[in-house]
Amino acid sequence: MVTTMSDLYDSRTDRGTAIIARQDPVVYAGGAYAQALSAQQLASYESDGFLLIEDLFSAAEVQALLDEIQRMGKDPAILGGEEVITEPGSDALRSVFRVHELSPLLNKLARDPRLIHVARQILGSEVYIHQSRANMKPGFKGKEFYWHSDFETWHVEDGMPSMRALSCSLLLTENNACNGPLMLVPGSQRHFISCQGKTPENNYRSSLKKQEYGVPDPVSLQLLAEQGGIRAMTGGAGSVVFFDCNTMHGSNGNISPWPRANVFMVYNSVENRLSPPKYGLAPRPEHIAARRGNAALVPLDAPATVHAGD
Amino acid sequence: MVTTMSDLYDSRTDRGTAIIARQDPVVYAGGAYAQALSAQQLASYESDGFLLIEDLFSAAEVQALLDEIQRMGKDPAILGGEEVITEPGSDALRSVFRVHELSPLLNKLARDPRLIHVARQILGSEVYIHQSRANMKPGFKGKEFYWHSDFETWHVEDGMPSMRALSCSLLLTENNACNGPLMLVPGSQRHFISCQGKTPENNYRSSLKKQEYGVPDPVSLQLLAEQGGIRAMTGGAGSVVFFDCNTMHGSNGNISPWPRANVFMVYNSVENRLSPPKYGLAPRPEHIAARRGNAALVPLDAPATVHAGD
């Protein structure tokens, strides 16, 4: 195993766990590349590592997206592909990947000014979709997603060079205290938690159901949570959470009868395209980590402002 | 198998699932047997099947109880007994039973006027402790408790005749959207969900870790939740939730670093003492269902009022 000196964010090496200070900006180019968030929203994102904007999409828009994902979940052509992940221990739909290429409606969503201009503004460049997915977390039996930093996985398994990507989660159902909302640790984006353990080949096949590598240690998690607390992203359908690729997050299970359906779009800077994975690992498939489909996305032609009144 | 015609709350028989209307009062004797709750609180309890009273115990009282339970969790004499339940897949402490007999401090809690007079008022008689326990739900790995009515289990496995018992949960840590708070279905106490499947002997050994019998069907659960919604009992340490023995409840897991520690006391009316279990099942042990220790509890001598200003 060869680890170069220049890897700022070493993880899954022979050494133990470590907390490494972030070397990259959270907001690039002073947030001046595009105009979408207000100065206050931008400062909040930079400080917390995330931003919740309520009611950004209308009920009709949300319903159309839900209908489309339900349709995709029953489409034999899509169900047969690698893009579909079922719940551990059942056939219930958990996630569909690469939705922005499988569906014209979701392709438009990826290029929607309310999302893409926020990504362009924060990342300070043009952007493309590194990964997109719909997470269904069905009622009664949705299992938890344990704590993780997306960047830790993307850096090791996908060769993403820097922390210059963000996720955007559009809530398609109400997220409340009962159905396992997304939980984020404010300020955690400033610390890279280097994890223990090596990564087996084809880890992604099981890690999307239950992650066993790249899992942060309890001591580091406790530290981050004591420093920043934990914020549950509860809100109505149509709300959107933007969060940095290194913000620590997870969610509890869902025994409520209500599904917790979200669409995720991961925007990556075109200046942060993927290198080879670490440690000689084989690249993960295109629907998990885009290498071919990484041309800059063209924003839809519509108003860019997502804040009102300032 | 013999099922008498007089069993109003048949469950786990050969027939399918069913929803049976409650035949018992929720508040007995007009709530006049003792004076603890206000008329408004009593009406709310009767309508919802539960009542949350915030900040009923002081921070110092809560700390003393937490210290005592932590001590019990490390006491070799207690750890060796049947009263201690660990988490599935780990040695982490999940529950300690019969705490009101294992600890003088928790015995006083069971007789505390802020709890016992509420139980006497609602149940319309003297009361005893049918079951007591501390649930620790540790951080990171606390697993969910799936939906259930306590009465369904107590009726079938313990021979509890009528719905004349209630649980009282004292929150020893903050319960919030992040650490798997108790969730209750308002109004569900009015419906008995008769469950499918027979009960194996010694079911309690595994059912306390993960319940597989007496599990309500998804259609009935959906119906109850659509009618009444779901309320998460979030509140600060020192808050208390009283809930009827037939109120449908459960809780999600806890991946947060914060334990969700509660003490439960189950008060049963002395006029509702246990009969033999159904279907010739052997009685469960004393720490699960008191048969010997069922003398009326003597309340501590202190003010009974738990409401302020009316």
Coordinates of C-alpha atoms in Angstrom, one line a residue:
Chain A
M1 CA 0.0 0.0 0.0
V2 CA 1.4 3.4 -1.0
T3 CA 0.1 6.5 0.6
T4 CA 1.6 9.7 -0.8
M5 CA 2.6 12.6 1.5
S6 CA 0.3 14.9 -0.4
D7 CA -3.0 13.2 0.8
L8 CA -4.3 15.7 3.3
Y9 CA -7.2 13.4 4.2
D10 CA -5.7 10.0 4.9
S11 CA -8.2 7.4 6.0
R12 CA -8.5 3.6 6.4
T13 CA -4.7 3.2 6.6
D14 CA -2.8 1.2 9.2
R15 CA -2.8 3.9 11.8
G16 CA -5.6 4.4 14.3
T17 CA -8.4 7.0 14.1
A18 CA -7.5 10.7 13.9
I19 CA -9.2 14.1 13.7
I20 CA -7.7 16.2 10.9
A21 CA -8.4 19.9 10.4
R22 CA -10.1 20.7 7.2
Q23 CA -7.7 22.3 4.6
D24 CA -10.3 23.4 2.1
P25 CA -12.8 26.3 2.2
V26 CA -16.5 25.6 2.9
V27 CA -17.6 28.5 0.7
Y28 CA -15.5 29.0 -2.4
A29 CA -14.6 32.3 -4.1
G30 CA -16.4 34.3 -1.4
G31 CA -19.7 33.0 -2.5
A32 CA -19.7 35.4 -5.4
Y33 CA -19.7 33.0 -8.4
A34 CA -23.6 32.9 -8.5
Q35 CA -26.4 34.7 -6.7
A36 CA -28.8 32.5 -4.9
L37 CA -28.4 32.6 -1.2
S38 CA -28.4 35.8 0.9
A39 CA -25.3 36.8 2.8
Q40 CA -26.9 35.6 6.0
Q41 CA -27.8 32.2 4.5
L42 CA -24.3 31.8 3.2
A43 CA -22.7 32.7 6.5
S44 CA -25.0 30.2 8.3
Y45 CA -24.0 27.5 5.8
E46 CA -20.3 28.2 6.3
S47 CA -20.6 28.1 10.0
D48 CA -22.9 25.1 10.4
G49 CA -22.0 23.1 7.3
F50 CA -25.6 23.0 6.2
L51 CA -28.7 25.1 5.5
L52 CA -32.4 24.2 5.7
I53 CA -34.7 26.2 3.5
E54 CA -38.3 25.4 4.1
D55 CA -41.1 25.3 1.5
L56 CA -38.7 25.8 -1.4
F57 CA -40.8 23.5 -3.7
S58 CA -44.6 23.6 -4.0
A59 CA -47.0 20.8 -3.1
A60 CA -47.7 20.2 -6.8
E61 CA -44.0 19.9 -7.6
V62 CA -43.4 17.5 -4.8
Q63 CA -46.4 15.3 -5.8
A64 CA -45.1 15.1 -9.3
L65 CA -41.7 14.0 -8.1
L66 CA -43.2 11.4 -5.7
D67 CA -45.4 10.0 -8.5
E68 CA -42.3 9.8 -10.8
I69 CA -40.3 8.0 -8.2
Q70 CA -43.1 5.6 -7.3
R71 CA -43.4 4.9 -11.0
M72 CA -39.6 4.3 -11.3
G73 CA -39.8 1.9 -8.3
K74 CA -42.2 -0.3 -10.2
D75 CA -40.6 0.0 -13.6
P76 CA -39.3 -3.4 -14.6
A77 CA -36.5 -1.9 -16.7
I78 CA -35.3 0.1 -13.7
L79 CA -35.9 -2.6 -11.0
G80 CA -33.6 -4.9 -13.0
G81 CA -30.7 -2.5 -12.8
E82 CA -27.9 -2.0 -10.3
E83 CA -29.4 1.4 -9.4
V84 CA -32.1 -0.1 -7.1
I85 CA -31.3 -0.9 -3.5
T86 CA -33.8 -2.8 -1.3
E87 CA -34.1 -2.7 2.5
P88 CA -32.0 -5.3 4.5
G89 CA -34.2 -8.3 5.1
S90 CA -37.1 -7.3 2.7
D91 CA -37.9 -6.3 -0.8
A92 CA -39.0 -2.8 0.1
L93 CA -37.5 0.0 -2.0
R94 CA -34.7 1.8 -0.1
S95 CA -32.9 3.8 -2.8
V96 CA -32.8 4.4 -6.5
F97 CA -29.6 5.9 -7.9
R98 CA -28.8 7.9 -10.9
V99 CA -32.3 9.3 -11.0
H100 CA -31.1 12.4 -12.9
E101 CA -30.3 10.2 -15.9
L102 CA -33.1 7.7 -15.5
S103 CA -35.9 10.3 -15.5
P104 CA -36.4 13.6 -17.5
L105 CA -38.3 15.1 -14.6
L106 CA -35.4 14.4 -12.2
N107 CA -32.9 15.7 -14.8
K108 CA -34.8 19.0 -14.7
L109 CA -34.7 19.0 -10.9
A110 CA -30.9 18.6 -11.0
R111 CA -30.7 21.7 -13.2
D112 CA -33.4 23.6 -11.3
P113 CA -32.2 27.2 -10.5
R114 CA -33.3 26.8 -6.8
L115 CA -30.7 24.0 -6.4
I116 CA -28.0 24.3 -9.0
H117 CA -27.3 28.0 -8.4
V118 CA -26.9 27.4 -4.7
A119 CA -24.4 24.7 -5.6
R120 CA -22.6 27.0 -8.0
Q121 CA -22.5 29.8 -5.5
I122 CA -21.1 27.7 -2.7
L123 CA -18.6 25.7 -4.8
G124 CA -17.5 28.7 -6.8
S125 CA -17.5 27.1 -10.2
E126 CA -19.7 25.2 -12.6
V127 CA -20.9 21.8 -11.2
Y128 CA -22.0 18.3 -12.3
I129 CA -23.9 15.5 -10.5
H130 CA -21.5 13.2 -8.7
Q131 CA -24.4 11.0 -7.5
S132 CA -28.1 11.3 -7.4
R133 CA -30.6 9.2 -5.6
A134 CA -34.1 8.9 -4.2
N135 CA -34.2 7.4 -0.6
M136 CA -37.6 6.0 0.2
K137 CA -37.1 4.9 3.9
P138 CA -40.5 3.1 3.9
G139 CA -42.8 3.2 6.9
F140 CA -42.6 0.5 9.6
K141 CA -39.3 -1.0 8.6
G142 CA -37.0 1.7 7.4
K143 CA -33.6 1.0 9.0
E144 CA -31.1 3.6 10.2
F145 CA -28.2 5.2 8.3
Y146 CA -25.3 5.3 10.8
W147 CA -23.1 8.4 11.1
H148 CA -20.8 9.2 8.3
S149 CA -19.1 11.9 6.3
D150 CA -19.8 11.5 2.6
F151 CA -16.4 12.9 1.8
E152 CA -14.5 10.2 3.7
T153 CA -16.1 7.6 1.4
W154 CA -15.9 9.7 -1.8
H155 CA -12.2 10.5 -1.1
V156 CA -11.1 6.9 -0.4
E157 CA -13.4 4.9 -2.7
D158 CA -14.0 7.4 -5.5
G159 CA -10.8 9.4 -5.5
M160 CA -12.5 12.8 -4.9
P161 CA -9.6 15.1 -4.4
S162 CA -11.0 18.0 -2.2
M163 CA -13.9 19.0 -0.1
R164 CA -15.6 20.9 -2.9
A165 CA -18.9 19.1 -3.2
L166 CA -22.3 19.3 -1.5
S167 CA -25.5 17.4 -1.1
C168 CA -28.9 18.7 -1.5
S169 CA -31.8 16.8 -0.1
L170 CA -35.3 17.7 -1.2
L171 CA -37.9 16.4 1.3
L172 CA -40.8 14.7 -0.5
T173 CA -42.7 13.8 2.7
E174 CA -42.9 15.6 6.0
N175 CA -39.8 14.8 8.0
N176 CA -40.6 14.8 11.7
A177 CA -39.4 13.4 15.0
C178 CA -41.3 10.2 14.3
N179 CA -40.0 9.1 10.9
G180 CA -36.2 9.2 11.2
P181 CA -35.2 12.7 9.9
L182 CA -31.8 13.5 8.6
M183 CA -29.5 14.5 11.6
L184 CA -26.5 16.8 11.1
V185 CA -23.7 17.8 13.4
P186 CA -23.2 21.6 13.1
G187 CA -19.5 22.5 12.7
S188 CA -18.4 18.9 11.9
Q189 CA -17.5 20.0 8.3
R190 CA -14.4 21.5 9.8
H191 CA -13.0 18.2 11.0
F192 CA -12.1 15.2 8.9
I193 CA -12.5 12.0 10.9
S194 CA -9.9 9.6 9.6
C195 CA -11.3 6.0 10.0
Q196 CA -9.8 2.7 10.9
G197 CA -9.8 -0.4 8.8
K198 CA -9.1 -1.3 5.1
T199 CA -11.7 -1.4 2.4
P200 CA -12.6 -4.7 0.7
E201 CA -13.2 -4.8 -3.1
N202 CA -16.9 -4.2 -4.1
N203 CA -17.6 -2.8 -0.7
Y204 CA -20.3 -0.6 -2.2
R205 CA -22.6 -3.6 -2.8
S206 CA -23.1 -4.1 1.0
S207 CA -22.2 -0.6 2.3
L208 CA -25.3 0.9 0.7
K209 CA -27.4 -1.3 2.9
K210 CA -25.3 -1.2 6.0
Q211 CA -22.0 0.6 6.2
E212 CA -19.1 -1.2 7.9
Y213 CA -16.0 0.6 6.6
G214 CA -15.4 4.4 6.8
V215 CA -17.4 4.4 10.1
P216 CA -16.3 7.1 12.5
D217 CA -15.2 6.0 16.0
P218 CA -17.5 6.8 19.0
V219 CA -15.0 9.1 20.7
S220 CA -14.7 11.4 17.7
L221 CA -18.4 11.4 17.2
Q222 CA -19.0 12.2 20.9
L223 CA -16.5 15.1 20.6
L224 CA -18.2 16.5 17.5
A225 CA -21.7 16.2 19.0
E226 CA -20.6 17.8 22.3
Q227 CA -19.1 20.7 20.4
G228 CA -21.8 21.3 18.0
G229 CA -24.9 19.4 19.1
I230 CA -27.1 17.6 16.7
R231 CA -29.8 19.2 14.5
A232 CA -32.7 17.1 13.2
M233 CA -33.8 18.4 9.8
T234 CA -37.5 18.3 10.4
G235 CA -39.7 20.2 8.0
G236 CA -42.6 20.0 5.6
A237 CA -42.5 18.4 2.1
G238 CA -40.9 20.7 -0.3
S239 CA -38.2 21.9 2.1
V240 CA -34.5 21.5 1.0
V241 CA -31.4 20.8 3.0
F242 CA -28.0 21.7 1.5
F243 CA -25.0 20.2 3.3
D244 CA -21.3 20.1 2.8
C245 CA -19.7 16.9 1.7
N246 CA -17.8 16.6 5.0
T247 CA -20.7 17.4 7.4
M248 CA -21.2 14.4 9.8
H249 CA -24.8 13.0 9.4
G250 CA -27.0 10.0 9.8
S251 CA -30.6 9.1 10.6
N252 CA -32.5 6.8 12.9
G253 CA -34.9 4.1 11.6
N254 CA -38.5 4.6 10.9
I255 CA -41.2 2.5 12.6
S256 CA -43.9 5.1 11.9
P257 CA -46.4 4.2 9.1
W258 CA -45.1 7.2 7.1
P259 CA -42.4 6.9 4.5
R260 CA -39.6 9.4 4.7
A261 CA -38.9 10.0 1.0
N262 CA -36.2 12.4 -0.1
V263 CA -34.4 13.1 -3.4
F264 CA -30.6 13.7 -3.0
M265 CA -28.5 15.5 -5.6
V266 CA -24.8 15.6 -5.0
Y267 CA -23.1 18.5 -6.8
N268 CA -19.4 18.4 -7.4
S269 CA -17.2 21.2 -8.7
V270 CA -15.9 20.7 -12.2
E271 CA -12.5 21.6 -10.7
N272 CA -12.8 18.6 -8.3
R273 CA -13.4 15.8 -10.8
L274 CA -12.5 12.3 -9.6
S275 CA -9.0 10.8 -9.5
P276 CA -8.4 7.1 -9.2
P277 CA -9.6 5.6 -5.9
K278 CA -7.1 5.1 -3.1
Y279 CA -5.1 2.0 -2.4
G280 CA -5.6 0.6 -5.9
L281 CA -9.3 0.0 -5.3
A282 CA -11.4 -0.5 -8.5
P283 CA -13.6 2.5 -9.4
R284 CA -17.2 2.2 -8.2
P285 CA -19.9 2.0 -10.9
E286 CA -21.0 5.1 -12.7
H287 CA -24.4 5.3 -10.8
I288 CA -22.5 5.6 -7.5
A289 CA -19.7 7.9 -8.6
A290 CA -19.9 9.7 -12.0
R291 CA -16.7 9.5 -14.1
R292 CA -18.1 9.6 -17.6
G293 CA -21.2 11.9 -17.0
N294 CA -19.2 14.7 -15.5
A295 CA -19.8 17.5 -17.9
A296 CA -20.9 20.8 -16.4
L297 CA -24.7 20.9 -16.0
V298 CA -26.6 23.6 -17.8
P299 CA -28.9 25.4 -15.4
L300 CA -32.6 25.7 -16.5
D301 CA -33.6 29.2 -17.5
A302 CA -35.6 30.5 -14.5
P303 CA -35.1 32.9 -11.5
A304 CA -32.2 32.0 -9.2
T305 CA -33.3 33.6 -6.0
V306 CA -34.2 31.2 -3.2
H307 CA -34.5 33.8 -0.4
A308 CA -37.2 36.3 -0.1
G309 CA -37.1 39.9 0.9
D310 CA -33.4 40.7 1.2
Chain B
M1 CA -56.9 -24.5 23.1
V2 CA -59.9 -23.3 25.0
T3 CA -61.1 -19.7 24.7
T4 CA -64.0 -18.7 26.9
M5 CA -66.8 -16.6 25.6
S6 CA -66.2 -14.1 28.4
D7 CA -62.8 -13.0 27.1
L8 CA -63.5 -9.5 25.7
Y9 CA -59.9 -9.1 24.4
D10 CA -59.1 -12.3 22.5
S11 CA -55.7 -12.2 20.9
R12 CA -53.2 -14.7 19.4
T13 CA -56.0 -17.2 18.6
D14 CA -56.5 -19.1 15.4
R15 CA -58.5 -16.3 13.8
G16 CA -57.0 -13.4 11.9
T17 CA -56.3 -9.9 13.2
A18 CA -59.2 -7.8 14.4
I19 CA -59.9 -4.4 16.0
I20 CA -62.1 -4.7 19.1
A21 CA -63.7 -1.7 20.8
R22 CA -62.5 -1.1 24.4
Q23 CA -65.0 -2.3 27.0
D24 CA -63.4 -0.6 30.0
P25 CA -63.3 3.0 31.1
V26 CA -60.0 4.9 30.6
V27 CA -60.6 7.0 33.8
Y28 CA -62.3 5.1 36.6
A29 CA -64.8 6.4 39.2
G30 CA -64.9 9.8 37.5
G31 CA -61.4 10.6 38.5
A32 CA -62.5 11.3 42.0
Y33 CA -60.7 8.7 43.9
A34 CA -57.6 11.0 44.5
Q35 CA -56.7 14.6 43.7
A36 CA -53.6 15.0 41.6
L37 CA -54.5 16.0 38.0
S38 CA -56.7 19.0 37.1
A39 CA -60.0 18.4 35.4
Q40 CA -58.3 19.6 32.1
Q41 CA -55.4 17.2 32.5
L42 CA -57.7 14.3 33.3
A43 CA -59.9 15.1 30.2
S44 CA -56.8 15.2 28.0
Y45 CA -55.6 11.9 29.4
E46 CA -59.0 10.3 28.8
S47 CA -59.2 11.6 25.2
D48 CA -55.6 10.9 24.1
G49 CA -54.7 7.9 26.3
F50 CA -51.7 9.7 27.7
L51 CA -50.5 12.9 29.4
L52 CA -47.1 14.6 29.3
I53 CA -46.2 16.7 32.3
E54 CA -43.0 18.6 31.8
D55 CA -40.4 19.3 34.6
L56 CA -42.2 17.4 37.3
F57 CA -38.9 16.3 38.9
S58 CA -36.0 18.5 39.6
A59 CA -32.5 18.2 38.1
A60 CA -31.1 17.1 41.4
E61 CA -33.8 14.3 41.7
V62 CA -33.1 13.2 38.2
Q63 CA -29.3 13.1 38.8
A64 CA -29.8 11.0 41.9
L65 CA -31.9 8.5 40.0
L66 CA -29.5 8.3 37.1
D67 CA -26.6 7.8 39.5
E68 CA -28.5 5.0 41.2
I69 CA -29.4 3.2 38.0
Q70 CA -25.8 3.5 36.7
R71 CA -24.7 2.0 40.0
M72 CA -27.2 -0.8 39.7
G73 CA -26.0 -1.5 36.1
K74 CA -22.5 -2.2 37.5
D75 CA -23.6 -4.1 40.6
P76 CA -22.4 -7.7 40.2
A77 CA -25.3 -8.9 42.4
I78 CA -27.8 -7.3 40.1
L79 CA -26.0 -8.0 36.8
G80 CA -26.1 -11.7 37.6
G81 CA -29.9 -11.7 37.9
E82 CA -32.7 -12.2 35.4
E83 CA -33.6 -8.6 35.8
V84 CA -30.9 -7.3 33.5
I85 CA -31.5 -7.2 29.7
T86 CA -28.6 -6.3 27.3
E87 CA -28.9 -4.9 23.8
P88 CA -29.2 -7.4 20.9
G89 CA -25.7 -8.0 19.6
S90 CA -23.8 -6.3 22.5
D91 CA -23.3 -6.2 26.2
A92 CA -24.7 -2.7 26.6
L93 CA -27.3 -2.3 29.3
R94 CA -30.8 -2.0 27.8
S95 CA -33.2 -2.6 30.7
V96 CA -33.2 -3.3 34.5
F97 CA -36.4 -4.7 35.8
R98 CA -38.0 -4.7 39.3
V99 CA -36.1 -1.5 40.2
H100 CA -38.7 -0.6 42.8
E101 CA -37.6 -3.7 44.8
L102 CA -33.9 -3.7 44.0
S103 CA -33.3 -0.1 45.2
P104 CA -34.7 1.9 48.1
L105 CA -34.5 5.1 46.1
L106 CA -36.6 3.7 43.3
N107 CA -39.0 2.2 45.9
K108 CA -39.6 5.8 47.1
L109 CA -40.1 6.9 43.5
A110 CA -42.9 4.3 43.0
R111 CA -44.6 5.7 46.1
D112 CA -43.9 9.4 45.2
P113 CA -47.1 11.4 45.4
R114 CA -46.5 13.0 42.0
L115 CA -46.8 9.6 40.4
I116 CA -48.9 7.3 42.7
H117 CA -51.7 9.7 43.3
V118 CA -52.1 10.2 39.5
A119 CA -52.3 6.4 39.2
R120 CA -54.9 6.2 42.0
Q121 CA -56.9 9.0 40.6
I122 CA -57.1 7.5 37.1
L123 CA -57.5 3.9 38.1
G124 CA -60.0 4.7 40.9
S125 CA -58.5 2.5 43.5
E126 CA -55.4 1.6 45.4
V127 CA -52.6 0.4 43.2
Y128 CA -49.5 -1.8 43.2
I129 CA -46.5 -2.1 40.8
H130 CA -47.2 -4.7 38.1
Q131 CA -43.7 -4.1 36.6
S132 CA -41.0 -1.5 37.0
R133 CA -37.9 -1.0 34.9
A134 CA -35.2 1.4 33.8
N135 CA -34.7 1.5 30.1
M136 CA -31.3 2.8 29.1
K137 CA -31.4 2.9 25.3
P138 CA -27.6 3.7 25.1
G139 CA -26.2 6.1 22.6
F140 CA -25.0 4.9 19.1
K141 CA -26.5 1.5 19.3
G142 CA -29.9 1.6 21.0
K143 CA -32.4 -0.4 18.9
E144 CA -36.0 0.4 18.3
F145 CA -39.0 -0.9 20.3
Y146 CA -41.6 -1.8 17.7
W147 CA -45.3 -0.7 18.1
H148 CA -47.3 -2.6 20.7
S149 CA -50.1 -2.3 23.3
D150 CA -48.8 -3.3 26.7
F151 CA -52.2 -4.6 27.6
E152 CA -52.2 -7.1 24.7
T153 CA -49.1 -8.8 26.2
W154 CA -50.2 -8.4 29.8
H155 CA -53.7 -9.9 29.0
V156 CA -52.4 -12.9 27.1
E157 CA -49.1 -13.7 28.8
D158 CA -49.9 -12.4 32.4
G159 CA -53.7 -12.9 32.7
M160 CA -54.4 -9.2 33.4
P161 CA -58.2 -9.1 33.3
S162 CA -59.1 -5.6 32.4
M163 CA -57.6 -2.3 31.0
R164 CA -57.1 -0.9 34.5
A165 CA -53.4 -0.2 34.6
L166 CA -51.2 2.6 33.4
S167 CA -47.5 3.3 32.8
C168 CA -45.6 6.2 34.0
S169 CA -42.3 7.1 32.3
L170 CA -39.9 9.5 34.0
L171 CA -37.4 11.0 31.6
L172 CA -33.9 10.9 33.0
T173 CA -32.3 12.4 30.0
E174 CA -33.6 14.9 27.5
N175 CA -35.8 13.1 24.9
N176 CA -35.6 14.8 21.6
A177 CA -36.1 14.1 17.9
C178 CA -32.5 12.6 17.7
N179 CA -32.5 9.9 20.4
G180 CA -35.6 7.8 19.7
P181 CA -38.3 9.4 21.9
L182 CA -41.4 7.4 23.0
M183 CA -44.1 7.7 20.3
L184 CA -47.8 7.4 21.2
V185 CA -50.9 7.1 19.0
P186 CA -53.6 9.4 20.4
G187 CA -56.9 7.7 20.8
S188 CA -55.5 4.2 20.2
Q189 CA -56.4 3.3 23.8
R190 CA -60.0 2.9 22.6
H191 CA -59.2 0.1 20.2
F192 CA -57.9 -3.3 21.1
I193 CA -55.8 -4.8 18.2
S194 CA -56.2 -8.5 18.4
C195 CA -53.0 -10.1 17.0
Q196 CA -52.2 -13.2 15.0
G197 CA -50.0 -16.1 16.0
K198 CA -49.6 -18.3 19.0
T199 CA -47.2 -17.6 21.8
P200 CA -44.3 -20.0 22.5
E201 CA -43.3 -20.9 26.1
N202 CA -40.7 -18.6 27.7
N203 CA -41.4 -16.0 24.9
Y204 CA -40.4 -13.2 27.4
R205 CA -36.7 -14.2 27.2
S206 CA -36.5 -13.0 23.6
S207 CA -39.5 -10.7 23.4
L208 CA -37.8 -8.2 25.8
K209 CA -35.0 -7.8 23.2
K210 CA -37.1 -8.0 20.1
Q211 CA -40.9 -8.7 20.1
E212 CA -42.2 -11.2 17.6
Y213 CA -45.6 -12.2 19.1
G214 CA -48.3 -9.8 19.9
V215 CA -47.2 -7.6 17.1
P216 CA -50.0 -5.5 15.6
D217 CA -50.6 -5.8 11.9
P218 CA -49.6 -2.9 9.5
V219 CA -53.2 -2.3 8.4
S220 CA -54.5 -1.7 11.9
L221 CA -51.5 0.5 12.8
Q222 CA -52.0 2.6 9.7
L223 CA -55.6 3.0 10.6
L224 CA -54.9 4.1 14.2
A225 CA -52.1 6.5 13.0
E226 CA -54.3 8.0 10.3
Q227 CA -57.1 8.6 12.8
G228 CA -55.0 10.0 15.7
G229 CA -51.6 10.8 14.3
I230 CA -48.4 10.1 16.3
R231 CA -47.1 12.2 19.1
A232 CA -43.4 12.0 20.0
M233 CA -42.9 12.6 23.8
T234 CA -40.0 15.0 23.5
G235 CA -39.2 16.9 26.7
G236 CA -36.5 17.7 29.2
A237 CA -35.2 15.4 31.9
G238 CA -37.6 15.4 34.8
S239 CA -40.7 15.3 32.6
V240 CA -43.2 12.5 33.0
V241 CA -45.4 10.7 30.6
F242 CA -48.5 8.8 31.9
F243 CA -50.1 6.5 29.4
D244 CA -52.9 3.9 29.4
C245 CA -52.0 0.2 29.3
N246 CA -53.7 -0.1 25.9
T247 CA -52.2 3.0 24.2
M248 CA -50.3 2.0 21.1
H249 CA -46.6 3.0 21.4
G250 CA -43.1 2.4 20.2
S251 CA -39.8 4.2 19.6
N252 CA -37.2 4.4 17.0
G253 CA -33.6 3.5 17.5
N254 CA -30.9 5.8 18.8
I255 CA -27.7 6.5 16.8
S256 CA -27.1 9.7 18.7
P257 CA -24.3 9.7 21.3
W258 CA -26.8 10.5 24.0
P259 CA -28.5 7.8 26.0
R260 CA -32.3 7.9 26.2
A261 CA -32.7 6.8 29.8
N262 CA -36.2 6.5 31.4
V263 CA -37.7 4.9 34.5
F264 CA -41.0 3.1 33.9
M265 CA -43.4 2.2 36.7
V266 CA -46.5 0.3 35.8
Y267 CA -49.4 0.8 38.2
N268 CA -52.2 -1.8 38.3
S269 CA -55.4 -1.5 40.2
V270 CA -55.7 -3.8 43.2
E271 CA -59.1 -4.7 41.7
N272 CA -57.3 -5.9 38.5
R273 CA -54.8 -8.4 40.0
L274 CA -53.5 -11.1 37.7
S275 CA -55.4 -14.3 36.7
P276 CA -53.6 -17.2 35.2
P277 CA -52.1 -16.5 31.7
K278 CA -54.1 -17.5 28.6
Y279 CA -53.9 -20.7 26.7
G280 CA -52.2 -22.6 29.6
L281 CA -49.0 -20.6 29.3
A282 CA -46.7 -20.7 32.4
P283 CA -46.8 -17.4 34.4
R284 CA -43.9 -15.1 33.6
P285 CA -41.4 -14.4 36.3
E286 CA -42.1 -12.0 39.2
H287 CA -39.9 -9.3 37.9
I288 CA -41.9 -9.1 34.6
A289 CA -45.4 -9.5 36.2
A290 CA -45.9 -9.2 39.9
R291 CA -48.1 -11.9 41.5
R292 CA -46.6 -12.1 44.9
G293 CA -45.6 -8.5 45.4
N294 CA -49.1 -7.1 44.7
A295 CA -50.1 -5.5 48.0
A296 CA -51.4 -2.0 47.7
L297 CA -48.5 0.5 47.8
V298 CA -48.5 3.1 50.6
P299 CA -48.0 6.6 49.2
L300 CA -45.2 8.7 50.7
D301 CA -46.4 11.5 52.9
A302 CA -46.1 14.6 50.7
P303 CA -48.2 17.0 48.6
A304 CA -50.2 15.3 45.9
T305 CA -50.7 18.2 43.5
V306 CA -48.9 17.9 40.2
H307 CA -50.5 20.8 38.4
A308 CA -49.9 24.4 39.2
G309 CA -52.2 27.3 39.4
D310 CA -55.7 25.8 39.1

